[in-house]
PDB file of C-alpha atoms in Angstrom:
ATOM      1  CA  UNK A   5      12.921  -7.670  18.097  1.00  0.00           C
ATOM      2  CA  UNK A   6      10.484  -4.908  17.426  1.00  0.00           C
ATOM      3  CA  UNK A   7       7.427  -4.298  19.527  1.00  0.00           C
ATOM      4  CA  UNK A   8       5.456  -3.108  16.425  1.00  0.00           C
ATOM      5  CA  UNK A   9       5.730  -3.845  12.794  1.00  0.00           C
ATOM      6  CA  UNK A  10       3.599  -1.777  10.171  1.00  0.00           C
ATOM      7  CA  UNK A  11       3.136  -2.849   6.650  1.00  0.00           C
ATOM      8  CA  UNK A  12       2.213  -1.002   3.607  1.00  0.00           C
ATOM      9  CA  UNK A  13      -0.443  -2.977   1.581  1.00  0.00           C
ATOM     10  CA  UNK A  14      -0.115  -2.670  -2.192  1.00  0.00           C
ATOM     11  CA  UNK A  15       3.074  -3.917  -3.468  1.00  0.00           C
ATOM     12  CA  UNK A  16       4.138  -5.011   0.067  1.00  0.00           C
ATOM     13  CA  UNK A  17       1.682  -7.539   1.402  1.00  0.00           C
ATOM     14  CA  UNK A  18      -0.463  -8.134  -1.613  1.00  0.00           C
ATOM     15  CA  UNK A  19       0.189  -7.801  -5.445  1.00  0.00           C
ATOM     16  CA  UNK A  20      -2.879  -5.803  -6.326  1.00  0.00           C
ATOM     17  CA  UNK A  21      -1.496  -4.205  -9.633  1.00  0.00           C
ATOM     18  CA  UNK A  22      -3.717  -6.227 -12.111  1.00  0.00           C
ATOM     19  CA  UNK A  23      -6.984  -5.385 -10.296  1.00  0.00           C
ATOM     20  CA  UNK A  24      -6.041  -1.728  -9.898  1.00  0.00           C
ATOM     21  CA  UNK A  25      -5.151  -1.563 -13.643  1.00  0.00           C
ATOM     22  CA  UNK A  26      -8.351  -3.373 -14.639  1.00  0.00           C
ATOM     23  CA  UNK A  27     -10.572  -1.040 -12.566  1.00  0.00           C
ATOM     24  CA  UNK A  28      -8.818   2.072 -13.715  1.00  0.00           C
ATOM     25  CA  UNK A  29      -8.774   1.035 -17.415  1.00  0.00           C
ATOM     26  CA  UNK A  30     -12.615   0.201 -16.990  1.00  0.00           C
ATOM     27  CA  UNK A  31     -13.211   3.706 -15.881  1.00  0.00           C
ATOM     28  CA  UNK A  32     -10.978   5.297 -18.444  1.00  0.00           C
ATOM     29  CA  UNK A  33     -12.690   3.303 -21.329  1.00  0.00           C
ATOM     30  CA  UNK A  34     -16.182   4.402 -20.124  1.00  0.00           C
ATOM     31  CA  UNK A  35     -15.111   7.887 -20.367  1.00  0.00           C
ATOM     32  CA  UNK A  36     -13.438   7.506 -23.766  1.00  0.00           C
ATOM     33  CA  UNK A  37      -9.846   7.964 -22.629  1.00  0.00           C
ATOM     34  CA  UNK A  38      -6.709   5.873 -23.619  1.00  0.00           C
ATOM     35  CA  UNK A  39      -5.845   2.726 -21.562  1.00  0.00           C
ATOM     36  CA  UNK A  40      -2.553   1.732 -20.112  1.00  0.00           C
ATOM     37  CA  UNK A  41      -0.670  -1.479 -19.884  1.00  0.00           C
ATOM     38  CA  UNK A  42      -0.908  -3.136 -16.406  1.00  0.00           C
ATOM     39  CA  UNK A  43       2.961  -2.529 -15.895  1.00  0.00           C
ATOM     40  CA  UNK A  44       2.519   1.181 -16.310  1.00  0.00           C
ATOM     41  CA  UNK A  45       0.352   1.272 -13.134  1.00  0.00           C
ATOM     42  CA  UNK A  46       3.253   0.323 -11.019  1.00  0.00           C
ATOM     43  CA  UNK A  47       4.334   3.902 -11.245  1.00  0.00           C
ATOM     44  CA  UNK A  48       0.845   5.373 -11.009  1.00  0.00           C
ATOM     45  CA  UNK A  49      -0.047   4.002  -7.625  1.00  0.00           C
ATOM     46  CA  UNK A  50       1.278   4.852  -4.092  1.00  0.00           C
ATOM     47  CA  UNK A  51      -0.168   8.290  -3.271  1.00  0.00           C
ATOM     48  CA  UNK A  52      -3.894   7.470  -3.025  1.00  0.00           C
ATOM     49  CA  UNK A  53      -6.532   6.862  -5.776  1.00  0.00           C
ATOM     50  CA  UNK A  54      -7.124  10.508  -6.757  1.00  0.00           C
ATOM     51  CA  UNK A  55      -3.347  10.734  -7.648  1.00  0.00           C
ATOM     52  CA  UNK A  56      -3.609   7.358  -9.486  1.00  0.00           C
ATOM     53  CA  UNK A  57      -6.539   8.759 -11.551  1.00  0.00           C
ATOM     54  CA  UNK A  58      -4.605  12.013 -12.202  1.00  0.00           C
ATOM     55  CA  UNK A  59      -1.612  10.151 -13.568  1.00  0.00           C
ATOM     56  CA  UNK A  60      -3.787   7.717 -15.677  1.00  0.00           C
ATOM     57  CA  UNK A  61      -5.626  10.578 -17.394  1.00  0.00           C
ATOM     58  CA  UNK A  62      -4.219  12.332 -20.459  1.00  0.00           C
ATOM     59  CA  UNK A  63      -2.206  15.379 -19.308  1.00  0.00           C
ATOM     60  CA  UNK A  64      -4.752  17.728 -20.893  1.00  0.00           C
ATOM     61  CA  UNK A  65      -7.661  16.133 -19.124  1.00  0.00           C
ATOM     62  CA  UNK A  66      -6.399  16.142 -15.458  1.00  0.00           C
ATOM     63  CA  UNK A  67      -9.107  18.317 -13.913  1.00  0.00           C
ATOM     64  CA  UNK A  68     -10.722  17.833 -10.570  1.00  0.00           C
ATOM     65  CA  UNK A  69     -14.014  17.115 -12.396  1.00  0.00           C
ATOM     66  CA  UNK A  70     -12.561  14.382 -14.548  1.00  0.00           C
ATOM     67  CA  UNK A  71     -10.803  12.794 -11.517  1.00  0.00           C
ATOM     68  CA  UNK A  72     -14.087  12.725  -9.722  1.00  0.00           C
ATOM     69  CA  UNK A  73     -15.822  11.162 -12.739  1.00  0.00           C
ATOM     70  CA  UNK A  74     -13.152   8.426 -12.977  1.00  0.00           C
ATOM     71  CA  UNK A  75     -13.439   7.890  -9.184  1.00  0.00           C
ATOM     72  CA  UNK A  76     -17.231   7.543  -9.383  1.00  0.00           C
ATOM     73  CA  UNK A  77     -16.775   4.592 -11.947  1.00  0.00           C
ATOM     74  CA  UNK A  78     -13.692   3.112 -10.421  1.00  0.00           C
ATOM     75  CA  UNK A  79     -14.935   2.438  -6.808  1.00  0.00           C
ATOM     76  CA  UNK A  80     -18.002   0.445  -7.396  1.00  0.00           C
ATOM     77  CA  UNK A  81     -16.187  -1.585 -10.038  1.00  0.00           C
ATOM     78  CA  UNK A  82     -13.042  -2.098  -7.888  1.00  0.00           C
ATOM     79  CA  UNK A  83     -15.120  -2.952  -4.841  1.00  0.00           C
ATOM     80  CA  UNK A  84     -16.461  -5.843  -6.777  1.00  0.00           C
ATOM     81  CA  UNK A  85     -13.302  -6.871  -8.524  1.00  0.00           C
ATOM     82  CA  UNK A  86     -10.371  -6.056  -6.183  1.00  0.00           C
ATOM     83  CA  UNK A  87      -9.701  -9.735  -5.320  1.00  0.00           C
ATOM     84  CA  UNK A  88     -10.072 -11.153  -8.779  1.00  0.00           C
ATOM     85  CA  UNK A  89      -6.321 -11.313  -9.518  1.00  0.00           C
ATOM     86  CA  UNK A  90      -4.726  -9.909  -6.428  1.00  0.00           C
ATOM     87  CA  UNK A  91      -2.765 -12.271  -4.225  1.00  0.00           C
ATOM     88  CA  UNK A  92      -0.402 -12.165  -1.272  1.00  0.00           C
ATOM     89  CA  UNK A  93       3.212 -12.245  -2.213  1.00  0.00           C
ATOM     90  CA  UNK A  94       4.670 -15.676  -1.801  1.00  0.00           C
ATOM     91  CA  UNK A  95       6.030 -16.091   1.733  1.00  0.00           C
ATOM     92  CA  UNK A  96       4.435 -13.086   3.180  1.00  0.00           C
ATOM     93  CA  UNK A  97       1.663 -14.933   4.999  1.00  0.00           C
ATOM     94  CA  UNK A  98       4.420 -16.934   6.788  1.00  0.00           C
ATOM     95  CA  UNK A  99       6.107 -13.629   7.789  1.00  0.00           C
ATOM     96  CA  UNK A 100       3.005 -12.377   9.375  1.00  0.00           C
ATOM     97  CA  UNK A 101       2.198 -15.644  11.154  1.00  0.00           C
ATOM     98  CA  UNK A 102       5.802 -15.833  12.472  1.00  0.00           C
ATOM     99  CA  UNK A 103       5.876 -12.274  13.806  1.00  0.00           C
ATOM    100  CA  UNK A 104       2.467 -12.875  15.348  1.00  0.00           C
ATOM    101  CA  UNK A 105       3.768 -16.027  17.175  1.00  0.00           C
ATOM    102  CA  UNK A 106       6.576 -14.002  18.535  1.00  0.00           C
ATOM    103  CA  UNK A 107       4.200 -11.567  20.111  1.00  0.00           C
ATOM    104  CA  UNK A 108       5.000  -8.595  17.770  1.00  0.00           C
ATOM    105  CA  UNK A 109       2.017  -6.197  17.214  1.00  0.00           C
ATOM    106  CA  UNK A 110       1.155  -6.037  13.403  1.00  0.00           C
ATOM    107  CA  UNK A 111      -0.747  -3.178  11.561  1.00  0.00           C
ATOM    108  CA  UNK A 112      -1.374  -1.989   8.014  1.00  0.00           C
ATOM    109  CA  UNK A 113      -0.899   1.658   6.871  1.00  0.00           C
ATOM    110  CA  UNK A 114      -2.042   2.111   3.191  1.00  0.00           C
ATOM    111  CA  UNK A 115      -2.958   5.051   0.980  1.00  0.00           C
ATOM    112  CA  UNK A 116      -5.574   2.749  -0.577  1.00  0.00           C
ATOM    113  CA  UNK A 117      -9.101   3.947   0.396  1.00  0.00           C
ATOM    114  CA  UNK A 118     -10.193   2.481   3.782  1.00  0.00           C
ATOM    115  CA  UNK A 119     -13.030   0.282   2.619  1.00  0.00           C
ATOM    116  CA  UNK A 120     -10.831  -1.620   0.149  1.00  0.00           C
ATOM    117  CA  UNK A 121      -7.964  -1.751   2.454  1.00  0.00           C
ATOM    118  CA  UNK A 122     -10.040  -3.489   5.188  1.00  0.00           C
ATOM    119  CA  UNK A 123     -11.640  -5.903   2.718  1.00  0.00           C
ATOM    120  CA  UNK A 124      -8.382  -7.116   1.180  1.00  0.00           C
ATOM    121  CA  UNK A 125      -6.573  -7.510   4.524  1.00  0.00           C
ATOM    122  CA  UNK A 126      -9.418  -9.285   6.154  1.00  0.00           C
ATOM    123  CA  UNK A 127      -9.976 -11.527   3.099  1.00  0.00           C
ATOM    124  CA  UNK A 128      -6.397 -12.679   2.595  1.00  0.00           C
ATOM    125  CA  UNK A 129      -5.139 -12.570   6.255  1.00  0.00           C
ATOM    126  CA  UNK A 130      -8.118 -13.589   8.369  1.00  0.00           C
ATOM    127  CA  UNK A 131      -5.909 -15.404  10.892  1.00  0.00           C
ATOM    128  CA  UNK A 132      -3.769 -12.333  11.633  1.00  0.00           C
ATOM    129  CA  UNK A 133      -4.839 -10.188  14.521  1.00  0.00           C
ATOM    130  CA  UNK A 134      -3.881  -6.675  13.170  1.00  0.00           C
ATOM    131  CA  UNK A 135      -4.095  -4.023  15.831  1.00  0.00           C
ATOM    132  CA  UNK A 136      -4.983  -1.465  13.198  1.00  0.00           C
ATOM    133  CA  UNK A 137      -5.862  -1.652   9.517  1.00  0.00           C
ATOM    134  CA  UNK A 138      -5.801   1.884   8.206  1.00  0.00           C
ATOM    135  CA  UNK A 139      -6.256   3.007   4.623  1.00  0.00           C
ATOM    136  CA  UNK A 140      -6.807   6.602   3.355  1.00  0.00           C
ATOM    137  CA  UNK A 141      -9.369   8.230   5.599  1.00  0.00           C
ATOM    138  CA  UNK A 142     -11.054  11.570   5.670  1.00  0.00           C
ATOM    139  CA  UNK A 143      -9.070  14.350   7.471  1.00  0.00           C
ATOM    140  CA  UNK A 144      -5.977  12.172   7.907  1.00  0.00           C
ATOM    141  CA  UNK A 145      -3.014  13.188   5.612  1.00  0.00           C
ATOM    142  CA  UNK A 146      -1.892  10.516   3.203  1.00  0.00           C
ATOM    143  CA  UNK A 147       1.591   9.094   3.481  1.00  0.00           C
ATOM    144  CA  UNK A 148       4.427  10.134   3.408  1.00  0.00           C
ATOM    145  CA  UNK A 149       2.827  12.245   6.190  1.00  0.00           C
ATOM    146  CA  UNK A 150       3.639  10.174   9.222  1.00  0.00           C
ATOM    147  CA  UNK A 151       0.225  10.763  11.047  1.00  0.00           C
ATOM    148  CA  UNK A 152      -1.091   7.276  10.402  1.00  0.00           C
ATOM    149  CA  UNK A 153       2.122   5.698  11.721  1.00  0.00           C
ATOM    150  CA  UNK A 154       1.866   7.841  14.847  1.00  0.00           C
ATOM    151  CA  UNK A 155      -1.717   6.768  15.318  1.00  0.00           C
ATOM    152  CA  UNK A 156      -0.732   3.163  15.245  1.00  0.00           C
ATOM    153  CA  UNK A 157       2.232   3.628  17.535  1.00  0.00           C
ATOM    154  CA  UNK A 158      -0.128   5.220  20.059  1.00  0.00           C
ATOM    155  CA  UNK A 159      -2.485   2.214  19.792  1.00  0.00           C
ATOM    156  CA  UNK A 160       0.306  -0.248  20.244  1.00  0.00           C
ATOM    157  CA  UNK A 161       2.042   1.758  23.077  1.00  0.00           C
ATOM    158  CA  UNK A 162       5.232   1.626  20.913  1.00  0.00           C
ATOM    159  CA  UNK A 163       7.878   4.258  20.617  1.00  0.00           C
ATOM    160  CA  UNK A 164       9.514   4.962  17.194  1.00  0.00           C
ATOM    161  CA  UNK A 165      12.597   3.003  18.097  1.00  0.00           C
ATOM    162  CA  UNK A 166      10.469  -0.097  18.888  1.00  0.00           C
ATOM    163  CA  UNK A 167       8.727   0.287  15.494  1.00  0.00           C
ATOM    164  CA  UNK A 168       9.440  -0.958  11.990  1.00  0.00           C
ATOM    165  CA  UNK A 169       7.696   0.354   8.850  1.00  0.00           C
ATOM    166  CA  UNK A 170       7.933  -1.682   5.636  1.00  0.00           C
ATOM    167  CA  UNK A 171       7.010  -0.644   2.256  1.00  0.00           C
ATOM    168  CA  UNK A 172       7.909  -0.942  -1.372  1.00  0.00           C
ATOM    169  CA  UNK A 173       8.103   2.772  -2.674  1.00  0.00           C
ATOM    170  CA  UNK A 174       9.772   5.967  -2.005  1.00  0.00           C
ATOM    171  CA  UNK A 175       6.626   7.203  -0.432  1.00  0.00           C
ATOM    172  CA  UNK A 176       6.850   4.444   2.016  1.00  0.00           C
ATOM    173  CA  UNK A 177      10.494   5.083   2.745  1.00  0.00           C
ATOM    174  CA  UNK A 178       9.745   8.768   3.437  1.00  0.00           C
ATOM    175  CA  UNK A 179       6.797   7.821   5.755  1.00  0.00           C
ATOM    176  CA  UNK A 180       9.018   5.607   7.910  1.00  0.00           C
ATOM    177  CA  UNK A 181      11.743   8.233   8.079  1.00  0.00           C
ATOM    178  CA  UNK A 182       9.170  10.991   8.793  1.00  0.00           C
ATOM    179  CA  UNK A 183       7.880   8.863  11.642  1.00  0.00           C
ATOM    180  CA  UNK A 184      11.450   8.070  12.935  1.00  0.00           C
ATOM    181  CA  UNK A 185      10.670   4.413  12.709  1.00  0.00           C
ATOM    182  CA  UNK A 186      13.101   1.766  11.531  1.00  0.00           C
ATOM    183  CA  UNK A 187      12.387   1.908   7.788  1.00  0.00           C
ATOM    184  CA  UNK A 188      12.578  -1.262   5.656  1.00  0.00           C
ATOM    185  CA  UNK A 189      12.286  -1.505   1.863  1.00  0.00           C
ATOM    186  CA  UNK A 190      10.418  -4.414   0.246  1.00  0.00           C
ATOM    187  CA  UNK A 191      12.179  -4.930  -3.109  1.00  0.00           C
ATOM    188  CA  UNK A 192       9.696  -7.500  -4.249  1.00  0.00           C
ATOM    189  CA  UNK A 193       6.987  -4.781  -4.797  1.00  0.00           C
ATOM    190  CA  UNK A 194       6.046  -2.408  -7.534  1.00  0.00           C
ATOM    191  CA  UNK A 195       8.937  -0.071  -7.541  1.00  0.00           C
ATOM    192  CA  UNK A 196      12.645  -0.654  -8.525  1.00  0.00           C
ATOM    193  CA  UNK A 197      15.205  -1.376  -5.810  1.00  0.00           C
ATOM    194  CA  UNK A 198      17.000   1.865  -6.833  1.00  0.00           C
ATOM    195  CA  UNK A 199      14.039   3.876  -5.761  1.00  0.00           C
ATOM    196  CA  UNK A 200      14.215   2.383  -2.185  1.00  0.00           C
ATOM    197  CA  UNK A 201      18.093   2.689  -2.103  1.00  0.00           C
ATOM    198  CA  UNK A 202      17.797   6.509  -2.691  1.00  0.00           C
ATOM    199  CA  UNK A 203      16.241   6.776   0.781  1.00  0.00           C
ATOM    200  CA  UNK A 204      18.940   4.819   2.603  1.00  0.00           C
ATOM    201  CA  UNK A 205      16.570   2.682   4.699  1.00  0.00           C
ATOM    202  CA  UNK A 206      17.884   0.523   7.507  1.00  0.00           C
ATOM    203  CA  UNK A 207      17.419  -2.591   5.340  1.00  0.00           C
ATOM    204  CA  UNK A 208      16.202  -3.654   1.889  1.00  0.00           C
ATOM    205  CA  UNK A 209      14.718  -7.127   1.801  1.00  0.00           C
ATOM    206  CA  UNK A 210      14.753  -8.856  -1.533  1.00  0.00           C
ATOM    207  CA  UNK A 211      12.343 -11.543  -0.467  1.00  0.00           C
ATOM    208  CA  UNK A 212       9.763 -11.884   2.437  1.00  0.00           C
ATOM    209  CA  UNK A 213      12.010 -14.542   3.838  1.00  0.00           C
ATOM    210  CA  UNK A 214      14.949 -12.088   4.087  1.00  0.00           C
ATOM    211  CA  UNK A 215      12.649  -9.675   5.844  1.00  0.00           C
ATOM    212  CA  UNK A 216      11.593 -12.342   8.441  1.00  0.00           C
ATOM    213  CA  UNK A 217      15.362 -13.196   8.989  1.00  0.00           C
ATOM    214  CA  UNK A 218      16.104  -9.564   9.453  1.00  0.00           C
ATOM    215  CA  UNK A 219      13.235  -8.931  11.924  1.00  0.00           C
ATOM    216  CA  UNK A 220      13.591 -12.123  14.060  1.00  0.00           C
ATOM    217  CA  UNK A 221      17.234 -12.601  13.583  1.00  0.00           C
TER     218      UNK A 221
END
């Protein structure tokens, strides 16, 4: 049993892709740029919202100025609409409740901006006492830099070998590896299983139930 389990948010705890796509398409449309199917956004997200906007913009339009313009439209819209269609993955609430009942410290480490990360986690999991809920914050490197994981470990008084990090993308796998935590793939998320397999994590869970069995045993 691990002392600390840290979860990615988008694609791991909550299926947020429809609301992320809707807000980005809203901003793109307002600026006269082409829109994308919701499914395309599965490969745009994961490295923070500025990288999301860069990937969503036409290649010839990927300037810092245009990224800032899209961001200025996206954030107020997403803040109002980020829980319209987003939902926890089936079974994930039971995983969190079961780990909490076992006395495991729980935390969230996301590349989503801090305000939205906190809002979504507190909205969908009010009964879970996460020791830290961290999104993208100023002056903290985004994942796969391990800084956010180290900060959570310190708060929990946990060593890397006492920590599991769970996520649905290659960025997450590299984050866990960089932090020397036990790294676990969530194959129900946004990215294909093959992307997780390429990083040789300790375990790949195809369902939240399989994840719970692995963690509790």
